[in-house]
Amino acid sequence: MSKKTRAFLKWAGGKYKLVDALSKHLPQGKRLVEPFVGAGSVFLNTDYERYLLCDINQDLINLYQIVQRQPEQYITAAKKLFVDEMNDKTQYYKIRDAFNQSKDPFTRSVYFLYMNRHGFNGLCRYNKKGGFNVPFGSYKKPYFPEKELRAFSVKAQRAEFKCIGYEQAFELTLSGDVVYCDPPYAPLSTTASFTTYVGAGFSLDDQALLARHSRHTAVERGIPVLISNHDIPLTRELYRGAKFEKIQVQRNISQKGSARKKVDELMALYDQSYHYEE
């Protein structure tokens, strides 16, 4: 097995640890379409001719386009913030304020990486007004991912990045494509909050709509769709008729390290052999 490539962003729900097992379930095709690209671990560790990588987070997509097109300029600017004097609570909040006031995509992209590496748990979270609101993380020496940025930029020459929702991403699929969906995960319980990562949230209606789009795309158009989610009764019902595989993964579902436990991960594959059983 060739060495895995790490994403340059820290990301809640990132697929780096899972990518070997997950890749075994991805069908072959010419282009991989990801409606929820996140940190891009699946993109970085698969080998399709081309990629269409989508996300509703405009900051994320702007960042990827900048790293794709002007990596050296970006690395030079971002590296200046990864110095000891900037690993400081006061400096962090100054950068966060400047980010929230800036409209310039390049400036915001430089600040985004700084906040991703210096903020709490690498979270990406915005308030209702669209302001980034993740607190300072107090890390000893945040890592500057220069090697990872360069690797991403090279691979990104095969990719197109779009800031669109999952429904629009499905509309752009073509014959020969394979779709991989990594949506915000369904709650483990009815009281669990799972809207932490994206301002708009991802409702149970969205979960059901995603399943419907996946079925339609596979059965009517012959484009296979793989979805990953928690393996719980709700998701097995939502994806009924798809081919199921189960993977175990370490998930940080509790803030206490001792309470972190393995939660089964469900891989649901829709293809033309999909059958719905009453």
PDB file of C-alpha atoms in Angstrom:
ATOM      1  CA  MET A   1       0.000   0.000   0.000  1.00  0.00           C
ATOM      2  CA  SER A   2       1.414   3.387  -0.969  1.00  0.00           C
ATOM      3  CA  LYS A   3       1.785   5.975   1.767  1.00  0.00           C
ATOM      4  CA  LYS A   4      -1.382   7.898   2.529  1.00  0.00           C
ATOM      5  CA  THR A   5      -1.536  11.636   1.889  1.00  0.00           C
ATOM      6  CA  ARG A   6      -2.745  13.810   4.750  1.00  0.00           C
ATOM      7  CA  ALA A   7      -5.073  16.757   4.206  1.00  0.00           C
ATOM      8  CA  PHE A   8      -3.582  20.138   5.119  1.00  0.00           C
ATOM      9  CA  LEU A   9      -6.648  21.045   7.212  1.00  0.00           C
ATOM     10  CA  LYS A  10      -7.742  19.566  10.517  1.00  0.00           C
ATOM     11  CA  TRP A  11     -11.374  18.556  10.038  1.00  0.00           C
ATOM     12  CA  ALA A  12     -14.170  17.211  12.209  1.00  0.00           C
ATOM     13  CA  GLY A  13     -15.299  13.912  10.702  1.00  0.00           C
ATOM     14  CA  GLY A  14     -12.305  13.778   8.352  1.00  0.00           C
ATOM     15  CA  LYS A  15     -11.843  10.482   6.524  1.00  0.00           C
ATOM     16  CA  TYR A  16      -8.039  10.061   6.732  1.00  0.00           C
ATOM     17  CA  LYS A  17      -8.146   7.070   9.111  1.00  0.00           C
ATOM     18  CA  LEU A  18     -10.938   5.472   7.123  1.00  0.00           C
ATOM     19  CA  VAL A  19      -9.746   6.039   3.592  1.00  0.00           C
ATOM     20  CA  ASP A  20      -8.148   2.603   3.010  1.00  0.00           C
ATOM     21  CA  ALA A  21     -11.297   0.721   4.026  1.00  0.00           C
ATOM     22  CA  LEU A  22     -13.573   3.221   2.294  1.00  0.00           C
ATOM     23  CA  SER A  23     -11.667   3.114  -1.015  1.00  0.00           C
ATOM     24  CA  LYS A  24     -12.382  -0.615  -1.328  1.00  0.00           C
ATOM     25  CA  HIS A  25     -16.086   0.226  -1.658  1.00  0.00           C
ATOM     26  CA  LEU A  26     -15.704   2.974  -4.264  1.00  0.00           C
ATOM     27  CA  PRO A  27     -16.602   1.804  -7.789  1.00  0.00           C
ATOM     28  CA  GLN A  28     -14.299   2.507 -10.714  1.00  0.00           C
ATOM     29  CA  GLY A  29     -15.051   5.422 -12.997  1.00  0.00           C
ATOM     30  CA  LYS A  30     -13.484   8.358 -14.809  1.00  0.00           C
ATOM     31  CA  ARG A  31     -14.451  11.135 -12.382  1.00  0.00           C
ATOM     32  CA  LEU A  32     -15.148  11.171  -8.649  1.00  0.00           C
ATOM     33  CA  VAL A  33     -17.803  13.656  -7.560  1.00  0.00           C
ATOM     34  CA  GLU A  34     -17.865  14.665  -3.893  1.00  0.00           C
ATOM     35  CA  PRO A  35     -20.837  16.832  -2.827  1.00  0.00           C
ATOM     36  CA  PHE A  36     -19.299  17.201   0.681  1.00  0.00           C
ATOM     37  CA  VAL A  37     -15.541  17.445   0.088  1.00  0.00           C
ATOM     38  CA  GLY A  38     -14.539  18.558   3.615  1.00  0.00           C
ATOM     39  CA  ALA A  39     -10.768  18.285   4.092  1.00  0.00           C
ATOM     40  CA  GLY A  40     -10.409  16.171   0.929  1.00  0.00           C
ATOM     41  CA  SER A  41      -8.852  12.972   2.320  1.00  0.00           C
ATOM     42  CA  VAL A  42     -10.795  10.761  -0.116  1.00  0.00           C
ATOM     43  CA  PHE A  43      -9.813  12.985  -3.059  1.00  0.00           C
ATOM     44  CA  LEU A  44      -6.153  12.906  -1.967  1.00  0.00           C
ATOM     45  CA  ASN A  45      -6.026   9.130  -1.554  1.00  0.00           C
ATOM     46  CA  THR A  46      -7.863   7.871  -4.640  1.00  0.00           C
ATOM     47  CA  ASP A  47      -6.787   7.820  -8.271  1.00  0.00           C
ATOM     48  CA  TYR A  48      -9.528   8.968 -10.631  1.00  0.00           C
ATOM     49  CA  GLU A  49      -8.730  10.809 -13.856  1.00  0.00           C
ATOM     50  CA  ARG A  50     -10.697  13.843 -12.716  1.00  0.00           C
ATOM     51  CA  TYR A  51     -12.572  15.182  -9.696  1.00  0.00           C
ATOM     52  CA  LEU A  52     -15.531  17.479  -9.051  1.00  0.00           C
ATOM     53  CA  LEU A  53     -15.251  18.612  -5.430  1.00  0.00           C
ATOM     54  CA  CYS A  54     -18.104  20.568  -3.895  1.00  0.00           C
ATOM     55  CA  ASP A  55     -18.962  22.128  -0.555  1.00  0.00           C
ATOM     56  CA  ILE A  56     -21.360  24.803   0.679  1.00  0.00           C
ATOM     57  CA  ASN A  57     -18.545  26.525   2.609  1.00  0.00           C
ATOM     58  CA  GLN A  58     -17.352  29.369   0.370  1.00  0.00           C
ATOM     59  CA  ASP A  59     -14.201  29.911   2.464  1.00  0.00           C
ATOM     60  CA  LEU A  60     -13.202  26.285   1.982  1.00  0.00           C
ATOM     61  CA  ILE A  61     -13.715  26.338  -1.793  1.00  0.00           C
ATOM     62  CA  ASN A  62     -11.906  29.698  -2.176  1.00  0.00           C
ATOM     63  CA  LEU A  63      -8.979  28.277  -0.197  1.00  0.00           C
ATOM     64  CA  TYR A  64      -8.787  25.178  -2.403  1.00  0.00           C
ATOM     65  CA  GLN A  65      -8.915  27.241  -5.603  1.00  0.00           C
ATOM     66  CA  ILE A  66      -6.115  29.509  -4.354  1.00  0.00           C
ATOM     67  CA  VAL A  67      -3.899  26.551  -3.326  1.00  0.00           C
ATOM     68  CA  GLN A  68      -4.648  25.000  -6.738  1.00  0.00           C
ATOM     69  CA  ARG A  69      -3.712  28.114  -8.737  1.00  0.00           C
ATOM     70  CA  GLN A  70      -1.091  30.004  -6.719  1.00  0.00           C
ATOM     71  CA  PRO A  71       0.478  27.641  -4.179  1.00  0.00           C
ATOM     72  CA  GLU A  72       3.805  29.443  -3.741  1.00  0.00           C
ATOM     73  CA  GLN A  73       2.213  32.846  -3.117  1.00  0.00           C
ATOM     74  CA  TYR A  74      -0.217  31.264  -0.681  1.00  0.00           C
ATOM     75  CA  ILE A  75       2.415  29.241   1.231  1.00  0.00           C
ATOM     76  CA  THR A  76       4.654  32.308   1.607  1.00  0.00           C
ATOM     77  CA  ALA A  77       1.801  34.411   3.031  1.00  0.00           C
ATOM     78  CA  ALA A  78       0.367  31.724   5.322  1.00  0.00           C
ATOM     79  CA  LYS A  79       3.744  30.673   6.741  1.00  0.00           C
ATOM     80  CA  LYS A  80       4.293  34.171   8.195  1.00  0.00           C
ATOM     81  CA  LEU A  81       1.495  33.555  10.713  1.00  0.00           C
ATOM     82  CA  PHE A  82       2.986  30.281  11.975  1.00  0.00           C
ATOM     83  CA  VAL A  83       5.540  31.886  14.279  1.00  0.00           C
ATOM     84  CA  ASP A  84       5.772  31.764  18.081  1.00  0.00           C
ATOM     85  CA  GLU A  85       4.426  35.286  18.656  1.00  0.00           C
ATOM     86  CA  MET A  86       1.254  34.472  16.708  1.00  0.00           C
ATOM     87  CA  ASN A  87       0.522  31.405  18.845  1.00  0.00           C
ATOM     88  CA  ASP A  88      -1.169  33.655  21.357  1.00  0.00           C
ATOM     89  CA  LYS A  89      -4.759  34.146  22.443  1.00  0.00           C
ATOM     90  CA  THR A  90      -4.789  37.918  21.817  1.00  0.00           C
ATOM     91  CA  GLN A  91      -3.244  37.536  18.366  1.00  0.00           C
ATOM     92  CA  TYR A  92      -5.664  34.731  17.491  1.00  0.00           C
ATOM     93  CA  TYR A  93      -8.720  36.879  18.266  1.00  0.00           C
ATOM     94  CA  LYS A  94      -7.231  39.779  16.283  1.00  0.00           C
ATOM     95  CA  ILE A  95      -6.855  37.491  13.260  1.00  0.00           C
ATOM     96  CA  ARG A  96     -10.356  36.097  13.784  1.00  0.00           C
ATOM     97  CA  ASP A  97     -11.798  39.640  13.846  1.00  0.00           C
ATOM     98  CA  ALA A  98      -9.808  40.596  10.738  1.00  0.00           C
ATOM     99  CA  PHE A  99     -11.058  37.438   8.973  1.00  0.00           C
ATOM    100  CA  ASN A 100     -14.668  38.256   9.819  1.00  0.00           C
ATOM    101  CA  GLN A 101     -14.282  41.825   8.507  1.00  0.00           C
ATOM    102  CA  SER A 102     -12.391  40.916   5.320  1.00  0.00           C
ATOM    103  CA  LYS A 103     -14.055  40.348   1.962  1.00  0.00           C
ATOM    104  CA  ASP A 104     -10.827  39.447   0.139  1.00  0.00           C
ATOM    105  CA  PRO A 105     -10.681  35.714  -0.717  1.00  0.00           C
ATOM    106  CA  PHE A 106      -6.860  35.491  -0.525  1.00  0.00           C
ATOM    107  CA  THR A 107      -6.671  37.215   2.870  1.00  0.00           C
ATOM    108  CA  ARG A 108      -9.516  35.107   4.236  1.00  0.00           C
ATOM    109  CA  SER A 109      -7.837  31.938   2.935  1.00  0.00           C
ATOM    110  CA  VAL A 110      -4.568  32.780   4.717  1.00  0.00           C
ATOM    111  CA  TYR A 111      -6.418  33.496   7.962  1.00  0.00           C
ATOM    112  CA  PHE A 112      -8.585  30.385   7.546  1.00  0.00           C
ATOM    113  CA  LEU A 113      -5.577  28.050   7.693  1.00  0.00           C
ATOM    114  CA  TYR A 114      -4.136  29.937  10.671  1.00  0.00           C
ATOM    115  CA  MET A 115      -7.445  29.597  12.565  1.00  0.00           C
ATOM    116  CA  ASN A 116      -7.820  25.969  11.533  1.00  0.00           C
ATOM    117  CA  ARG A 117      -4.460  25.102  13.097  1.00  0.00           C
ATOM    118  CA  HIS A 118      -4.596  27.483  16.102  1.00  0.00           C
ATOM    119  CA  GLY A 119      -8.326  27.230  16.922  1.00  0.00           C
ATOM    120  CA  PHE A 120      -9.992  24.689  19.201  1.00  0.00           C
ATOM    121  CA  ASN A 121      -9.983  21.134  17.775  1.00  0.00           C
ATOM    122  CA  GLY A 122      -9.668  22.363  14.184  1.00  0.00           C
ATOM    123  CA  LEU A 123     -13.372  23.130  14.194  1.00  0.00           C
ATOM    124  CA  CYS A 124     -14.974  25.202  11.452  1.00  0.00           C
ATOM    125  CA  ARG A 125     -17.991  27.000  12.855  1.00  0.00           C
ATOM    126  CA  TYR A 126     -19.827  30.224  12.121  1.00  0.00           C
ATOM    127  CA  ASN A 127     -22.453  32.200  14.038  1.00  0.00           C
ATOM    128  CA  LYS A 128     -25.831  33.156  12.567  1.00  0.00           C
ATOM    129  CA  LYS A 129     -24.354  36.344  11.095  1.00  0.00           C
ATOM    130  CA  GLY A 130     -21.701  34.314   9.282  1.00  0.00           C
ATOM    131  CA  GLY A 131     -18.870  35.224  11.649  1.00  0.00           C
ATOM    132  CA  PHE A 132     -16.243  32.562  12.385  1.00  0.00           C
ATOM    133  CA  ASN A 133     -16.543  31.909  16.135  1.00  0.00           C
ATOM    134  CA  VAL A 134     -14.223  29.027  17.097  1.00  0.00           C
ATOM    135  CA  PRO A 135     -12.212  29.856  20.263  1.00  0.00           C
ATOM    136  CA  PHE A 136      -8.415  29.764  20.640  1.00  0.00           C
ATOM    137  CA  GLY A 137      -6.996  26.249  20.960  1.00  0.00           C
ATOM    138  CA  SER A 138      -3.893  26.733  23.158  1.00  0.00           C
ATOM    139  CA  TYR A 139      -1.611  24.311  21.299  1.00  0.00           C
ATOM    140  CA  LYS A 140       2.101  24.119  22.069  1.00  0.00           C
ATOM    141  CA  LYS A 141       3.364  24.525  18.499  1.00  0.00           C
ATOM    142  CA  PRO A 142       0.779  24.461  15.704  1.00  0.00           C
ATOM    143  CA  TYR A 143       2.044  22.622  12.640  1.00  0.00           C
ATOM    144  CA  PHE A 144       2.416  24.448   9.334  1.00  0.00           C
ATOM    145  CA  PRO A 145       1.391  21.918   6.656  1.00  0.00           C
ATOM    146  CA  GLU A 146       3.705  23.041   3.837  1.00  0.00           C
ATOM    147  CA  LYS A 147       4.306  19.535   2.485  1.00  0.00           C
ATOM    148  CA  GLU A 148       0.559  18.790   2.568  1.00  0.00           C
ATOM    149  CA  LEU A 149      -0.283  22.088   0.808  1.00  0.00           C
ATOM    150  CA  ARG A 150       2.137  21.280  -2.018  1.00  0.00           C
ATOM    151  CA  ALA A 151       0.758  17.742  -2.405  1.00  0.00           C
ATOM    152  CA  PHE A 152      -2.795  19.115  -2.493  1.00  0.00           C
ATOM    153  CA  SER A 153      -1.873  21.696  -5.128  1.00  0.00           C
ATOM    154  CA  VAL A 154      -0.340  19.047  -7.412  1.00  0.00           C
ATOM    155  CA  LYS A 155      -3.348  16.720  -7.121  1.00  0.00           C
ATOM    156  CA  ALA A 156      -5.756  19.665  -7.497  1.00  0.00           C
ATOM    157  CA  GLN A 157      -4.666  20.092 -11.127  1.00  0.00           C
ATOM    158  CA  ARG A 158      -7.053  17.195 -11.830  1.00  0.00           C
ATOM    159  CA  ALA A 159      -9.927  18.789  -9.893  1.00  0.00           C
ATOM    160  CA  GLU A 160     -12.687  21.339 -10.269  1.00  0.00           C
ATOM    161  CA  PHE A 161     -13.953  23.026  -7.079  1.00  0.00           C
ATOM    162  CA  LYS A 162     -17.480  24.387  -6.754  1.00  0.00           C
ATOM    163  CA  CYS A 163     -19.297  26.088  -3.888  1.00  0.00           C
ATOM    164  CA  ILE A 164     -22.697  24.449  -4.297  1.00  0.00           C
ATOM    165  CA  GLY A 165     -25.089  22.295  -2.278  1.00  0.00           C
ATOM    166  CA  TYR A 166     -25.434  18.534  -2.648  1.00  0.00           C
ATOM    167  CA  GLU A 167     -28.541  18.760  -4.848  1.00  0.00           C
ATOM    168  CA  GLN A 168     -26.711  20.924  -7.402  1.00  0.00           C
ATOM    169  CA  ALA A 169     -23.701  18.597  -7.245  1.00  0.00           C
ATOM    170  CA  PHE A 170     -25.938  15.664  -8.235  1.00  0.00           C
ATOM    171  CA  GLU A 171     -27.276  17.711 -11.157  1.00  0.00           C
ATOM    172  CA  LEU A 172     -23.734  18.041 -12.532  1.00  0.00           C
ATOM    173  CA  THR A 173     -23.034  14.291 -12.588  1.00  0.00           C
ATOM    174  CA  LEU A 174     -22.340  12.643 -15.945  1.00  0.00           C
ATOM    175  CA  SER A 175     -22.086   9.119 -17.284  1.00  0.00           C
ATOM    176  CA  GLY A 176     -18.774   7.619 -16.130  1.00  0.00           C
ATOM    177  CA  ASP A 177     -18.887   9.447 -12.783  1.00  0.00           C
ATOM    178  CA  VAL A 178     -18.798   7.907  -9.318  1.00  0.00           C
ATOM    179  CA  VAL A 179     -20.313   9.853  -6.405  1.00  0.00           C
ATOM    180  CA  TYR A 180     -19.042   9.694  -2.817  1.00  0.00           C
ATOM    181  CA  CYS A 181     -21.172  11.406  -0.161  1.00  0.00           C
ATOM    182  CA  ASP A 182     -19.823  12.193   3.295  1.00  0.00           C
ATOM    183  CA  PRO A 183     -22.702  14.247   4.738  1.00  0.00           C
ATOM    184  CA  PRO A 184     -22.872  15.649   8.269  1.00  0.00           C
ATOM    185  CA  TYR A 185     -23.681  12.468  10.154  1.00  0.00           C
ATOM    186  CA  ALA A 186     -27.118  11.537  11.456  1.00  0.00           C
ATOM    187  CA  PRO A 187     -27.411  11.991  15.244  1.00  0.00           C
ATOM    188  CA  LEU A 188     -26.602   8.974  17.412  1.00  0.00           C
ATOM    189  CA  SER A 189     -29.625   9.907  19.511  1.00  0.00           C
ATOM    190  CA  THR A 190     -32.594  12.196  19.047  1.00  0.00           C
ATOM    191  CA  THR A 191     -31.072  14.652  21.519  1.00  0.00           C
ATOM    192  CA  ALA A 192     -27.593  14.708  19.950  1.00  0.00           C
ATOM    193  CA  SER A 193     -26.697  17.926  18.192  1.00  0.00           C
ATOM    194  CA  PHE A 194     -25.120  17.421  14.809  1.00  0.00           C
ATOM    195  CA  THR A 195     -25.335  20.950  13.421  1.00  0.00           C
ATOM    196  CA  THR A 196     -22.084  22.034  15.067  1.00  0.00           C
ATOM    197  CA  TYR A 197     -19.918  22.016  11.980  1.00  0.00           C
ATOM    198  CA  VAL A 198     -21.954  23.899   9.407  1.00  0.00           C
ATOM    199  CA  GLY A 199     -23.921  27.066  10.114  1.00  0.00           C
ATOM    200  CA  ALA A 200     -26.978  26.019   8.135  1.00  0.00           C
ATOM    201  CA  GLY A 201     -27.131  22.556   9.692  1.00  0.00           C
ATOM    202  CA  PHE A 202     -28.160  19.360   7.954  1.00  0.00           C
ATOM    203  CA  SER A 203     -31.629  18.210   8.911  1.00  0.00           C
ATOM    204  CA  LEU A 204     -33.229  14.777   8.889  1.00  0.00           C
ATOM    205  CA  ASP A 205     -35.101  15.965   5.804  1.00  0.00           C
ATOM    206  CA  ASP A 206     -31.727  16.558   4.162  1.00  0.00           C
ATOM    207  CA  GLN A 207     -30.636  13.036   5.133  1.00  0.00           C
ATOM    208  CA  ALA A 208     -33.745  11.616   3.462  1.00  0.00           C
ATOM    209  CA  LEU A 209     -33.403  13.852   0.382  1.00  0.00           C
ATOM    210  CA  LEU A 210     -29.786  12.815  -0.026  1.00  0.00           C
ATOM    211  CA  ALA A 211     -30.829   9.148   0.034  1.00  0.00           C
ATOM    212  CA  ARG A 212     -33.478   9.864  -2.604  1.00  0.00           C
ATOM    213  CA  HIS A 213     -31.066  11.716  -4.899  1.00  0.00           C
ATOM    214  CA  SER A 214     -28.595   8.849  -4.508  1.00  0.00           C
ATOM    215  CA  ARG A 215     -31.188   6.196  -5.431  1.00  0.00           C
ATOM    216  CA  HIS A 216     -32.381   8.185  -8.430  1.00  0.00           C
ATOM    217  CA  THR A 217     -28.849   8.884  -9.696  1.00  0.00           C
ATOM    218  CA  ALA A 218     -27.865   5.215  -9.436  1.00  0.00           C
ATOM    219  CA  VAL A 219     -31.017   3.563 -10.741  1.00  0.00           C
ATOM    220  CA  GLU A 220     -32.254   6.044 -13.350  1.00  0.00           C
ATOM    221  CA  ARG A 221     -28.902   7.298 -14.617  1.00  0.00           C
ATOM    222  CA  GLY A 222     -26.513   4.425 -13.945  1.00  0.00           C
ATOM    223  CA  ILE A 223     -24.130   6.518 -11.809  1.00  0.00           C
ATOM    224  CA  PRO A 224     -23.085   4.656  -8.618  1.00  0.00           C
ATOM    225  CA  VAL A 225     -23.276   6.515  -5.285  1.00  0.00           C
ATOM    226  CA  LEU A 226     -21.491   5.558  -2.066  1.00  0.00           C
ATOM    227  CA  ILE A 227     -22.604   7.191   1.215  1.00  0.00           C
ATOM    228  CA  SER A 228     -20.930   6.936   4.603  1.00  0.00           C
ATOM    229  CA  ASN A 229     -22.799   7.598   7.847  1.00  0.00           C
ATOM    230  CA  HIS A 230     -23.235   6.265  11.381  1.00  0.00           C
ATOM    231  CA  ASP A 231     -24.482   2.676  11.388  1.00  0.00           C
ATOM    232  CA  ILE A 232     -27.742   3.173  13.267  1.00  0.00           C
ATOM    233  CA  PRO A 233     -31.329   2.004  12.619  1.00  0.00           C
ATOM    234  CA  LEU A 234     -32.205   5.395  11.100  1.00  0.00           C
ATOM    235  CA  THR A 235     -29.538   5.232   8.382  1.00  0.00           C
ATOM    236  CA  ARG A 236     -30.266   1.583   7.576  1.00  0.00           C
ATOM    237  CA  GLU A 237     -33.889   2.596   7.046  1.00  0.00           C
ATOM    238  CA  LEU A 238     -32.965   5.670   4.979  1.00  0.00           C
ATOM    239  CA  TYR A 239     -30.652   3.667   2.699  1.00  0.00           C
ATOM    240  CA  ARG A 240     -32.795   0.516   2.569  1.00  0.00           C
ATOM    241  CA  GLY A 241     -32.065  -1.537  -0.558  1.00  0.00           C
ATOM    242  CA  ALA A 242     -28.512  -0.228  -0.949  1.00  0.00           C
ATOM    243  CA  LYS A 243     -25.582  -2.617  -0.453  1.00  0.00           C
ATOM    244  CA  PHE A 244     -24.366  -2.311   3.137  1.00  0.00           C
ATOM    245  CA  GLU A 245     -20.870  -2.756   4.522  1.00  0.00           C
ATOM    246  CA  LYS A 246     -19.825  -1.998   8.081  1.00  0.00           C
ATOM    247  CA  ILE A 247     -16.499  -0.453   9.140  1.00  0.00           C
ATOM    248  CA  GLN A 248     -15.305   0.268  12.662  1.00  0.00           C
ATOM    249  CA  VAL A 249     -13.641   3.617  13.296  1.00  0.00           C
ATOM    250  CA  GLN A 250     -12.434   5.591  16.289  1.00  0.00           C
ATOM    251  CA  ARG A 251     -14.837   8.502  16.586  1.00  0.00           C
ATOM    252  CA  ASN A 252     -14.399  11.392  18.978  1.00  0.00           C
ATOM    253  CA  ILE A 253     -18.010  11.523  20.096  1.00  0.00           C
ATOM    254  CA  SER A 254     -17.190  12.568  23.635  1.00  0.00           C
ATOM    255  CA  GLN A 255     -14.975  15.388  24.892  1.00  0.00           C
ATOM    256  CA  LYS A 256     -13.501  13.023  27.472  1.00  0.00           C
ATOM    257  CA  GLY A 257     -10.770  10.920  25.901  1.00  0.00           C
ATOM    258  CA  SER A 258     -11.653   7.960  28.115  1.00  0.00           C
ATOM    259  CA  ALA A 259     -15.242   8.042  26.853  1.00  0.00           C
ATOM    260  CA  ARG A 260     -14.285   7.860  23.175  1.00  0.00           C
ATOM    261  CA  LYS A 261     -15.448   4.619  21.715  1.00  0.00           C
ATOM    262  CA  LYS A 262     -15.789   2.888  18.391  1.00  0.00           C
ATOM    263  CA  VAL A 263     -18.987   3.582  16.519  1.00  0.00           C
ATOM    264  CA  ASP A 264     -19.690   1.436  13.494  1.00  0.00           C
ATOM    265  CA  GLU A 265     -19.567   3.255  10.194  1.00  0.00           C
ATOM    266  CA  LEU A 266     -22.059   2.308   7.485  1.00  0.00           C
ATOM    267  CA  MET A 267     -21.082   2.254   3.817  1.00  0.00           C
ATOM    268  CA  ALA A 268     -24.194   2.287   1.650  1.00  0.00           C
ATOM    269  CA  LEU A 269     -23.664   1.699  -2.064  1.00  0.00           C
ATOM    270  CA  TYR A 270     -26.381   2.506  -4.568  1.00  0.00           C
ATOM    271  CA  ASP A 271     -25.898   1.077  -8.021  1.00  0.00           C
ATOM    272  CA  GLN A 272     -28.167  -0.262 -10.753  1.00  0.00           C
ATOM    273  CA  SER A 273     -28.828  -3.444  -8.770  1.00  0.00           C
ATOM    274  CA  TYR A 274     -30.633  -1.355  -6.095  1.00  0.00           C
ATOM    275  CA  HIS A 275     -33.817  -3.015  -4.873  1.00  0.00           C
ATOM    276  CA  TYR A 276     -36.358  -1.662  -2.422  1.00  0.00           C
ATOM    277  CA  GLU A 277     -38.047  -4.184  -0.179  1.00  0.00           C
ATOM    278  CA  GLU A 278     -41.223  -3.395   1.678  1.00  0.00           C
TER     279      GLU A 278
END
